[in-house]
Coordinates of C-alpha atoms in Angstrom, one line a residue:
Chain A
M1 CA -7.6 -24.0 -9.3
V2 CA -7.6 -21.0 -6.9
S3 CA -4.1 -19.5 -6.1
R4 CA -1.8 -21.3 -3.8
P5 CA -1.1 -19.6 -0.6
H6 CA 2.1 -17.4 -1.0
G7 CA 5.0 -19.6 -0.1
G8 CA 3.2 -22.7 -0.5
R9 CA 1.2 -23.3 2.7
L10 CA -1.6 -21.2 4.5
V11 CA -0.5 -20.2 7.9
R12 CA -2.9 -21.0 10.8
R13 CA -1.6 -20.1 14.1
V14 CA -4.4 -19.9 16.6
L15 CA -3.8 -21.0 20.1
T16 CA -5.7 -24.2 20.8
G17 CA -5.5 -27.5 22.8
R18 CA -2.7 -28.1 25.2
R19 CA -0.7 -24.9 24.2
R20 CA -3.8 -22.8 25.2
E21 CA -4.0 -24.7 28.5
I22 CA -0.4 -24.0 29.2
F23 CA -0.9 -20.4 28.3
E24 CA -3.9 -19.9 30.6
A25 CA -2.0 -21.5 33.5
Q26 CA 1.1 -19.5 33.0
S27 CA -0.1 -16.2 31.5
G28 CA 0.0 -14.3 34.7
E29 CA 3.9 -14.7 34.9
M30 CA 4.5 -13.8 31.3
P31 CA 6.0 -10.5 30.2
R32 CA 3.2 -8.3 28.8
L33 CA 3.3 -5.8 25.9
E34 CA 0.3 -3.5 25.4
V35 CA 0.0 -2.9 21.6
P36 CA -2.2 -0.4 19.6
L37 CA -5.1 -1.6 17.5
E38 CA -2.9 -1.6 14.4
R39 CA -0.5 -4.2 15.9
A40 CA -3.4 -6.3 17.3
I41 CA -4.9 -6.3 13.7
D42 CA -1.4 -7.3 12.3
A43 CA -1.3 -10.2 14.8
E44 CA -4.7 -11.6 14.0
D45 CA -3.9 -11.2 10.2
L46 CA -0.5 -13.0 10.7
A47 CA -2.2 -15.9 12.6
R48 CA -5.1 -16.2 10.1
G49 CA -2.8 -16.6 7.1
V50 CA -3.5 -13.3 5.5
F51 CA 0.3 -12.7 5.5
S52 CA 1.2 -16.3 4.7
P53 CA 4.0 -17.5 4.8
L54 CA 4.9 -15.1 7.7
E55 CA 4.2 -16.9 11.0
G56 CA 4.9 -13.9 13.1
F57 CA 6.5 -10.4 13.2
M58 CA 9.6 -10.3 11.1
V59 CA 13.1 -11.0 12.4
E60 CA 16.0 -8.7 11.3
D61 CA 17.1 -10.9 8.5
D62 CA 13.7 -10.8 6.9
Y63 CA 13.0 -7.1 7.7
L64 CA 16.4 -5.9 6.1
S65 CA 15.8 -8.3 3.1
V66 CA 12.4 -6.8 2.6
L67 CA 13.6 -3.3 3.1
N68 CA 16.5 -3.7 0.6
R69 CA 15.3 -6.3 -1.9
M70 CA 11.6 -6.4 -1.5
R71 CA 12.0 -10.1 -0.8
L72 CA 12.0 -12.2 2.3
S73 CA 15.4 -13.8 3.1
N74 CA 14.2 -17.0 1.4
D75 CA 13.8 -14.9 -1.8
L76 CA 10.0 -15.0 -1.8
P77 CA 8.5 -11.6 -3.0
W78 CA 7.5 -9.4 0.0
T79 CA 7.3 -5.5 -0.1
I80 CA 5.9 -4.2 3.3
P81 CA 7.5 -5.0 6.6
I82 CA 5.4 -6.4 9.2
V83 CA 7.0 -5.5 12.4
L84 CA 6.4 -5.2 16.1
D85 CA 7.8 -2.1 17.9
A86 CA 8.3 -1.6 21.7
T87 CA 10.2 1.1 23.5
R88 CA 13.7 0.7 24.8
E89 CA 12.4 1.5 28.5
W90 CA 9.9 -1.3 28.2
L91 CA 12.6 -3.8 26.9
E92 CA 14.9 -2.8 29.6
S93 CA 12.3 -3.3 32.3
Q94 CA 11.5 -7.0 31.1
G95 CA 15.0 -8.8 31.0
L96 CA 14.0 -10.9 27.9
S97 CA 15.8 -13.6 26.2
P98 CA 15.2 -15.3 23.0
G99 CA 12.7 -18.2 23.4
D100 CA 10.7 -16.3 26.0
D101 CA 7.0 -16.0 25.4
I102 CA 5.4 -12.5 25.5
V103 CA 1.7 -11.8 25.8
L104 CA 0.4 -9.1 23.6
L105 CA -2.4 -7.1 25.0
Y106 CA -4.9 -4.8 23.3
N107 CA -7.0 -2.7 25.7
E108 CA -5.7 -5.0 28.4
L109 CA -7.2 -8.1 26.6
P110 CA -4.8 -10.9 25.6
I111 CA -4.5 -10.9 21.9
A112 CA -1.6 -13.2 21.1
V113 CA 1.5 -14.9 22.5
L114 CA 4.8 -13.9 20.7
T115 CA 7.7 -16.4 21.1
L116 CA 10.7 -14.1 20.9
E117 CA 13.4 -14.8 18.4
D118 CA 15.0 -11.5 17.8
V119 CA 15.3 -8.1 19.2
Y120 CA 16.8 -5.3 16.9
T121 CA 16.8 -1.7 16.2
W122 CA 15.5 0.2 13.1
D123 CA 16.5 3.2 11.3
K124 CA 13.0 4.7 10.8
R125 CA 14.3 7.3 8.2
L126 CA 15.9 4.6 6.1
H127 CA 12.7 2.5 6.5
A128 CA 10.6 5.5 5.2
E129 CA 13.0 6.1 2.2
K130 CA 12.8 2.5 1.2
V131 CA 9.1 1.7 1.9
F132 CA 7.4 5.1 1.2
K133 CA 10.1 6.6 -1.1
T134 CA 10.0 9.6 1.1
R135 CA 11.2 10.7 4.5
D136 CA 8.6 13.5 4.7
P137 CA 6.5 13.2 7.9
G138 CA 3.7 14.8 6.0
H139 CA 3.1 11.3 4.4
P140 CA 0.7 9.5 6.7
G141 CA 2.6 6.1 6.6
V142 CA 6.0 7.9 7.4
E143 CA 4.2 9.9 10.0
A144 CA 3.0 6.6 11.7
V145 CA 6.4 5.0 11.4
Y146 CA 8.0 8.0 13.2
K147 CA 5.7 7.7 16.1
R148 CA 6.6 3.9 16.7
G149 CA 9.0 2.6 19.3
D150 CA 12.8 2.3 18.6
I151 CA 13.0 -1.4 19.2
L152 CA 11.6 -4.2 17.1
L153 CA 10.6 -7.7 18.4
G154 CA 10.6 -10.6 15.8
G155 CA 9.1 -14.0 16.5
R156 CA 6.4 -16.5 15.6
L157 CA 3.0 -15.8 17.3
E158 CA 0.0 -17.6 18.2
L159 CA -3.4 -15.9 18.4
I160 CA -5.6 -15.9 21.4
Q161 CA -8.4 -13.8 20.1
G162 CA -8.5 -11.1 17.6
P163 CA -9.4 -7.5 18.7
P164 CA -13.1 -6.7 18.8
N165 CA -14.4 -6.5 15.2
P166 CA -17.5 -4.5 14.6
L167 CA -17.8 -6.0 11.1
E168 CA -17.4 -9.6 12.0
R169 CA -20.4 -10.6 10.1
Y170 CA -18.7 -9.5 6.9
T171 CA -15.1 -10.6 7.7
L172 CA -13.9 -13.7 5.9
W173 CA -10.4 -15.2 6.4
P174 CA -8.4 -16.9 3.8
L175 CA -9.5 -20.4 5.0
E176 CA -13.1 -19.3 4.5
T177 CA -12.8 -17.5 1.0
R178 CA -11.0 -20.6 -0.1
V179 CA -13.8 -23.0 1.0
L180 CA -16.4 -20.5 -0.5
F181 CA -14.6 -20.3 -3.8
K182 CA -14.3 -24.1 -4.0
E183 CA -18.0 -24.6 -3.0
K184 CA -19.0 -22.0 -5.9
G185 CA -16.7 -23.9 -8.4
W186 CA -14.7 -20.8 -9.1
R187 CA -11.2 -21.5 -10.7
T188 CA -10.3 -17.9 -11.4
I189 CA -11.1 -15.0 -9.2
A190 CA -10.3 -11.3 -9.5
A191 CA -9.8 -9.5 -6.3
F192 CA -10.8 -5.7 -6.1
Q193 CA -9.4 -3.7 -3.3
T194 CA -11.3 -0.5 -2.2
R195 CA -11.8 1.9 0.6
N196 CA -14.6 3.8 -1.1
V197 CA -18.1 3.6 -2.2
P198 CA -18.6 2.4 -5.7
H199 CA -19.2 4.7 -8.6
L200 CA -19.7 3.8 -12.3
G201 CA -15.9 3.9 -12.9
H202 CA -15.4 1.1 -10.3
E203 CA -18.3 -0.9 -11.7
Y204 CA -16.7 -0.5 -15.2
V205 CA -13.4 -1.8 -14.0
Q206 CA -14.9 -4.8 -12.0
K207 CA -17.1 -5.9 -14.9
A208 CA -14.2 -5.7 -17.3
A209 CA -12.3 -8.1 -15.0
L210 CA -15.3 -10.3 -14.4
T211 CA -15.6 -10.7 -18.2
F212 CA -12.6 -13.1 -18.1
V213 CA -12.7 -14.7 -14.6
D214 CA -15.3 -16.9 -12.8
G215 CA -15.8 -14.6 -9.9
L216 CA -15.1 -11.3 -8.2
L217 CA -14.0 -10.7 -4.7
V218 CA -14.9 -7.3 -3.7
H219 CA -12.6 -6.7 -0.7
P220 CA -12.9 -3.4 1.1
L221 CA -10.3 -2.7 3.7
S222 CA -11.7 -1.7 7.0
G223 CA -9.8 -0.2 9.9
W224 CA -8.3 3.2 10.5
K225 CA -10.1 6.0 8.7
K226 CA -9.4 9.7 8.3
K227 CA -11.9 12.6 8.6
G228 CA -14.1 12.7 5.5
D229 CA -13.8 9.0 4.6
Y230 CA -16.9 6.9 4.1
R231 CA -17.8 4.7 7.2
D232 CA -17.1 1.1 6.7
E233 CA -20.8 0.1 7.0
V234 CA -21.8 2.6 4.3
I235 CA -19.2 1.2 1.9
I236 CA -20.8 -2.3 2.5
R237 CA -24.3 -1.0 2.1
A238 CA -23.4 0.7 -1.1
Y239 CA -21.8 -2.4 -2.6
E240 CA -24.7 -4.4 -1.5
A241 CA -27.0 -2.1 -3.4
L242 CA -24.7 -2.2 -6.5
T243 CA -24.3 -5.8 -6.7
S244 CA -28.0 -6.8 -6.0
H245 CA -29.2 -4.5 -8.7
Y246 CA -26.5 -4.5 -11.3
Y247 CA -24.4 -7.8 -11.1
P248 CA -25.8 -11.3 -12.0
R249 CA -26.5 -13.5 -9.0
G250 CA -23.6 -15.6 -7.5
V251 CA -20.7 -13.8 -9.3
V252 CA -19.6 -11.6 -6.5
V253 CA -18.3 -12.2 -3.0
L254 CA -18.4 -9.0 -0.7
S255 CA -16.2 -9.5 2.2
V256 CA -14.3 -7.1 4.4
L257 CA -10.6 -7.3 5.1
R258 CA -9.4 -5.8 8.2
M259 CA -5.8 -4.8 7.6
N260 CA -3.7 -1.7 8.0
M261 CA -3.3 0.7 5.3
N262 CA 0.1 2.2 4.8
Y263 CA -0.2 4.4 1.6
A264 CA 3.0 3.1 0.4
G265 CA 2.0 3.2 -3.3
P266 CA 3.8 0.8 -5.5
R267 CA 5.1 -1.5 -2.7
E268 CA 1.8 -1.6 -1.2
A269 CA 0.1 -2.5 -4.5
V270 CA 2.3 -5.7 -4.7
H271 CA 1.5 -6.3 -0.9
H272 CA -2.3 -6.1 -1.6
A273 CA -1.9 -8.6 -4.5
I274 CA 0.1 -11.0 -2.3
V275 CA -2.5 -10.8 0.4
R276 CA -5.4 -11.5 -2.1
K277 CA -3.3 -14.5 -3.4
N278 CA -3.6 -15.9 0.2
F279 CA -7.3 -15.4 0.0
G280 CA -7.4 -17.5 -3.2
A281 CA -7.5 -14.9 -5.8
T282 CA -5.9 -15.7 -9.1
H283 CA -6.1 -12.0 -10.4
F284 CA -5.7 -8.7 -8.7
I285 CA -7.0 -5.4 -10.1
V286 CA -4.4 -2.7 -9.8
G287 CA -5.5 0.8 -10.0
R288 CA -3.7 3.7 -11.2
D289 CA -1.9 5.4 -8.3
H290 CA -2.9 2.3 -6.3
A291 CA -2.5 2.9 -2.5
G292 CA -1.0 6.3 -3.3
V293 CA -1.5 9.5 -1.4
G294 CA -0.8 13.0 -2.4
S295 CA 1.8 13.2 -5.1
Y296 CA 4.4 11.0 -3.6
Y297 CA 4.1 8.4 -6.5
G298 CA 3.9 8.7 -10.2
P299 CA 0.5 7.6 -11.7
Y300 CA 1.8 4.3 -13.1
E301 CA 4.5 3.4 -10.6
A302 CA 2.1 1.0 -9.1
W303 CA 1.9 -0.9 -12.4
E304 CA 5.5 -0.7 -13.2
I305 CA 6.7 -2.3 -10.0
F306 CA 5.0 -5.7 -11.0
R307 CA 7.7 -6.2 -13.6
E308 CA 10.1 -6.8 -10.8
F309 CA 7.9 -9.9 -9.6
P310 CA 7.6 -12.5 -12.3
D311 CA 7.3 -15.0 -9.5
L312 CA 4.3 -13.4 -7.6
G313 CA 2.0 -16.2 -8.3
I314 CA -1.0 -13.9 -8.9
T315 CA -1.8 -12.1 -12.1
P316 CA -2.1 -8.3 -11.8
L317 CA -4.8 -6.6 -14.0
F318 CA -3.9 -3.2 -14.9
V319 CA -7.2 -1.3 -15.8
R320 CA -7.1 2.2 -16.9
E321 CA -9.1 4.9 -15.2
A322 CA -12.7 4.9 -16.5
Y323 CA -14.6 8.0 -17.5
Y324 CA -17.9 8.9 -19.3
C325 CA -17.6 9.8 -22.9
T326 CA -20.5 11.8 -24.1
R327 CA -19.9 10.7 -27.8
C328 CA -19.5 7.0 -26.9
G329 CA -22.6 7.4 -24.6
G330 CA -21.0 5.1 -21.8
M331 CA -18.2 4.4 -19.6
V332 CA -14.8 3.9 -21.4
N333 CA -11.2 4.3 -21.0
E334 CA -8.5 5.9 -22.9
K335 CA -7.6 2.6 -24.7
V336 CA -11.0 2.1 -26.2
C337 CA -12.3 5.6 -26.8
P338 CA -11.0 7.8 -29.6
H339 CA -12.7 11.1 -28.6
G340 CA -11.0 14.0 -27.2
E341 CA -10.9 15.5 -23.7
E342 CA -13.8 17.8 -24.3
Y343 CA -16.2 14.7 -24.4
R344 CA -14.7 13.1 -21.3
V345 CA -16.5 13.5 -18.0
R346 CA -14.3 12.2 -15.2
I347 CA -15.8 11.0 -12.0
S348 CA -14.1 12.9 -9.2
G349 CA -14.3 11.3 -5.8
T350 CA -14.1 14.7 -4.2
R351 CA -17.1 16.1 -6.2
L352 CA -19.2 12.9 -5.4
R353 CA -18.6 13.5 -1.8
E354 CA -19.7 17.1 -2.0
I355 CA -22.9 16.0 -3.8
L356 CA -23.7 13.2 -1.3
R357 CA -22.8 15.3 1.7
R358 CA -25.6 17.7 0.6
G359 CA -27.9 14.6 0.6
E360 CA -28.3 14.9 -3.2
R361 CA -28.1 12.1 -5.7
P362 CA -25.2 12.4 -8.2
P363 CA -26.0 12.1 -11.9
E364 CA -26.7 8.7 -13.1
Y365 CA -23.5 8.5 -15.3
M366 CA -21.5 8.9 -12.1
M367 CA -23.3 6.6 -9.6
R368 CA -26.2 4.2 -9.6
P369 CA -29.3 5.7 -7.9
E370 CA -29.7 2.7 -5.5
V371 CA -26.0 3.2 -4.5
A372 CA -26.6 7.0 -3.8
E373 CA -29.7 6.1 -1.9
A374 CA -27.9 3.6 0.3
I375 CA -25.5 6.2 1.1
I376 CA -27.6 9.2 1.7
S377 CA -30.2 7.3 3.7
H378 CA -27.4 6.7 6.2
P379 CA -27.7 9.0 9.2
N380 CA -24.0 9.8 9.0
P381 CA -22.1 8.3 6.0
F382 CA -18.9 10.2 6.7
I383 CA -16.2 10.0 9.5
E384 CA -16.3 13.2 11.4
Chain B
M1 CA 16.3 -28.6 -0.1
G2 CA 15.7 -32.3 -0.4
D3 CA 17.3 -34.6 -3.1
K4 CA 17.0 -33.5 -6.8
V5 CA 16.2 -35.4 -10.0
S6 CA 16.8 -34.5 -13.5
V7 CA 13.8 -33.5 -15.8
E8 CA 14.2 -33.1 -19.6
I9 CA 12.8 -30.2 -21.5
S10 CA 13.4 -29.0 -25.0
K11 CA 16.6 -26.9 -25.6
E12 CA 14.4 -24.3 -27.3
L13 CA 12.1 -24.0 -24.1
Y14 CA 15.2 -24.1 -21.9
E15 CA 16.7 -21.1 -23.8
K16 CA 13.5 -19.1 -23.7
A17 CA 13.2 -19.8 -19.9
K18 CA 16.9 -18.6 -19.5
K19 CA 16.2 -15.4 -21.4
F20 CA 13.0 -14.8 -19.3
I21 CA 15.0 -15.0 -16.2
E22 CA 17.7 -12.7 -17.5
E23 CA 15.1 -10.1 -18.4
N24 CA 12.8 -10.4 -15.4
G25 CA 14.8 -11.7 -12.5
G26 CA 13.0 -13.4 -9.7
F27 CA 14.7 -16.8 -10.2
K28 CA 18.3 -18.1 -9.7
D29 CA 18.2 -20.4 -12.6
V30 CA 15.8 -22.4 -14.9
S31 CA 15.7 -25.3 -12.4
E32 CA 14.2 -22.9 -9.8
L33 CA 11.6 -21.5 -12.3
V34 CA 10.6 -24.9 -13.4
E35 CA 10.3 -26.1 -9.8
F36 CA 8.1 -23.1 -8.9
L37 CA 5.9 -23.4 -12.0
L38 CA 5.4 -27.2 -11.5
S39 CA 4.5 -26.9 -7.7
E40 CA 2.1 -24.1 -8.8
A41 CA 0.4 -26.4 -11.3
I42 CA 0.0 -29.6 -9.2
S43 CA -0.4 -28.5 -5.8
D44 CA -3.3 -30.0 -3.7
E45 CA -5.5 -27.3 -2.2
A46 CA -6.3 -29.5 0.8
E47 CA -2.6 -30.0 1.5
T48 CA -1.7 -26.3 1.1
V49 CA -4.5 -25.1 3.3
G50 CA -4.1 -28.0 6.0
M51 CA -7.8 -28.5 6.6
T52 CA -9.5 -31.7 7.8
P53 CA -12.9 -32.6 6.3
E54 CA -14.5 -31.7 9.7
E55 CA -12.9 -28.3 9.8
E56 CA -14.1 -27.7 6.2
E57 CA -17.7 -28.5 7.2
E58 CA -17.5 -26.0 10.1
V59 CA -16.3 -23.4 7.7
K60 CA -19.2 -24.1 5.4
E61 CA -21.7 -24.0 8.3
R62 CA -20.4 -20.5 9.1
L63 CA -20.6 -19.5 5.5
R64 CA -24.2 -20.7 5.2
S65 CA -25.2 -19.0 8.5
L66 CA -23.7 -15.7 6.9
G67 CA -25.5 -16.2 3.7
Y68 CA -22.6 -16.8 1.5
I69 CA -23.6 -20.1 0.4

């Protein structure tokens, strides 16, 4: 059977029925908090079970437990705090008490109702040290934390509507992937996390996993991007080209996950695994330096951290970096190839970008021609 | 937690489980590990997801319309 949701039950907290009527009648008088897109995305992910068993933004007990022990206060593994911040000025202007409902707005659009349970402060430098293993504001995750408000609000929430999603057609929620896997008769599913277009190294890793499971969930993260990244729709087109030409029919589900990226390296690797467990995956492919950035994490830290979570409920698959070996005549990794460095051609993402940016096709040992065509035929494949 | 009942397992397996917990952490004791593994093994998908047959049909309809099934 597919994985049970983390913590036992899939969270579903979408405002419906009588609660929605009450909200619509009273929302004009409720306190309001405008949130950035990242928090609106968190709110929808919480309500649709992506972060099961969390039912809302973390209260202080859970937050501190996650920070210090990488577990919720009930001992369930959890590595990335999911918190809602506000400014002290906003809080003082509201006169809030526990039990009050707060409407979260994104671009003035009501997104969710938060029932306040807890208001607390956070030590952002300590948060950075624990979550990102650095206090350096040059780390993008740390920089983002330092820019957030000084107050945290904890409490369960109910979704009114998610923020506008340009990739709605490709977005499946945990409830939907679970029905889909059941319909396909898959009992074992390996999830592959990505933010890139696929090259032959990715294909090798995915097919290695697919050899042992019923199906593959290719799960690109959409959302915030930095300059030079591939556009989300380009990643989708590239994967559609790859799977339609090089994978058997019916063994791959391609779906987008809208979730914030923290670049928290090892902690985030575990977080990504937990999230995919909620989607029904039984296995999760963990890359070398998974969710890393710069040189903040060791190349195998994201593998080693899984030893601390024998009770995760999803099996991590540690697949080594693939390269082309001119003596083997194909994609291999160092575990299966005896030949020296002089025969190894590594696929550099930077080099691939340079080639594609010029509108050229990379060599076929790097990228499938159909994938390259899907990218270079796009009028503007990169974020500017 | 609700009421507890006793379950018998072999001493050998118990010792192995105890050693596993000592080396890997994550569980308070063997009972907690056994409870976790049992609930993983016998959980009912419909129960854990909390979906009615009508809701499941709606989801299938969306999946069909998107070309997933």
